[in-house]
Amino acid sequence: IRIKHAVTLLDYGIDSIKNVALLSGFTDPLYFSNVFKAQIGISPTQYLKNKNEKKDN
């Protein structure tokens, strides 16, 4: 559920991984990134990059 919330925040436009981690209930951004990658398949940074590339096209 926390990772779903993180995806929503990233889609909404919050581009600070640290802020997304904190708003999603994670106290450690590195741990958040590891959990995100394990569940989504890519890092939150790569998720943002992919989202921004799609938006630009």
Tab-separated table of C-alpha atoms in Angstrom:
chain	number	residue	atom	x	y	z
A	1	ILE	CA	0.000	0.000	0.000
A	2	ARG	CA	2.841	2.412	0.774
A	3	ILE	CA	4.450	1.784	-2.604
A	4	LYS	CA	1.100	2.351	-4.361
A	5	HIS	CA	0.899	5.665	-2.522
A	6	ALA	CA	4.453	6.474	-3.610
A	7	VAL	CA	3.570	5.801	-7.260
A	8	THR	CA	0.583	8.130	-6.909
A	9	LEU	CA	2.813	10.850	-5.473
A	10	LEU	CA	5.359	10.411	-8.260
A	11	ASP	CA	2.588	10.522	-10.864
A	12	TYR	CA	1.154	13.628	-9.203
A	13	GLY	CA	4.426	15.442	-9.724
A	14	ILE	CA	6.443	15.194	-6.525
A	15	ASP	CA	9.953	14.685	-7.846
A	16	SER	CA	11.938	14.464	-4.619
A	17	ILE	CA	12.536	10.814	-3.801
A	18	LYS	CA	13.253	11.768	-0.191
A	19	ASN	CA	9.902	13.561	0.118
A	20	VAL	CA	8.029	10.723	-1.564
A	21	ALA	CA	9.667	8.267	0.830
A	22	LEU	CA	8.708	10.336	3.880
A	23	LEU	CA	5.153	10.978	2.666
A	24	SER	CA	4.768	7.248	2.015
A	25	GLY	CA	5.755	6.315	5.556
A	26	PHE	CA	9.408	5.402	5.022
A	27	THR	CA	12.023	7.017	7.248
A	28	ASP	CA	14.981	5.895	5.125
A	29	PRO	CA	14.973	6.948	1.445
A	30	LEU	CA	17.485	4.227	0.535
A	31	TYR	CA	15.281	1.536	2.068
A	32	PHE	CA	12.299	3.066	0.254
A	33	SER	CA	14.183	2.900	-3.051
A	34	ASN	CA	15.076	-0.749	-2.475
A	35	VAL	CA	11.478	-1.703	-1.623
A	36	PHE	CA	10.155	0.319	-4.572
A	37	LYS	CA	12.533	-1.426	-6.973
A	38	ALA	CA	11.677	-4.852	-5.563
A	39	GLN	CA	7.933	-4.259	-6.038
A	40	ILE	CA	7.825	-2.135	-9.202
A	41	GLY	CA	10.882	-3.500	-10.995
A	42	ILE	CA	12.696	-0.182	-11.437
A	43	SER	CA	14.041	2.436	-9.063
A	44	PRO	CA	11.927	5.483	-8.204
A	45	THR	CA	14.474	7.644	-10.028
A	46	GLN	CA	14.107	5.529	-13.174
A	47	TYR	CA	10.313	5.615	-12.764
A	48	LEU	CA	10.440	9.428	-12.767
A	49	LYS	CA	12.795	9.468	-15.743
A	50	ASN	CA	10.495	7.172	-17.734
A	51	LYS	CA	7.458	9.260	-16.787
A	52	ASN	CA	9.174	12.480	-17.852
A	53	GLU	CA	10.317	10.954	-21.153
A	54	LYS	CA	6.740	9.877	-21.947
A	55	LYS	CA	5.478	13.354	-21.059
A	56	ASP	CA	8.017	14.983	-23.394
A	57	ASN	CA	7.033	12.797	-26.374
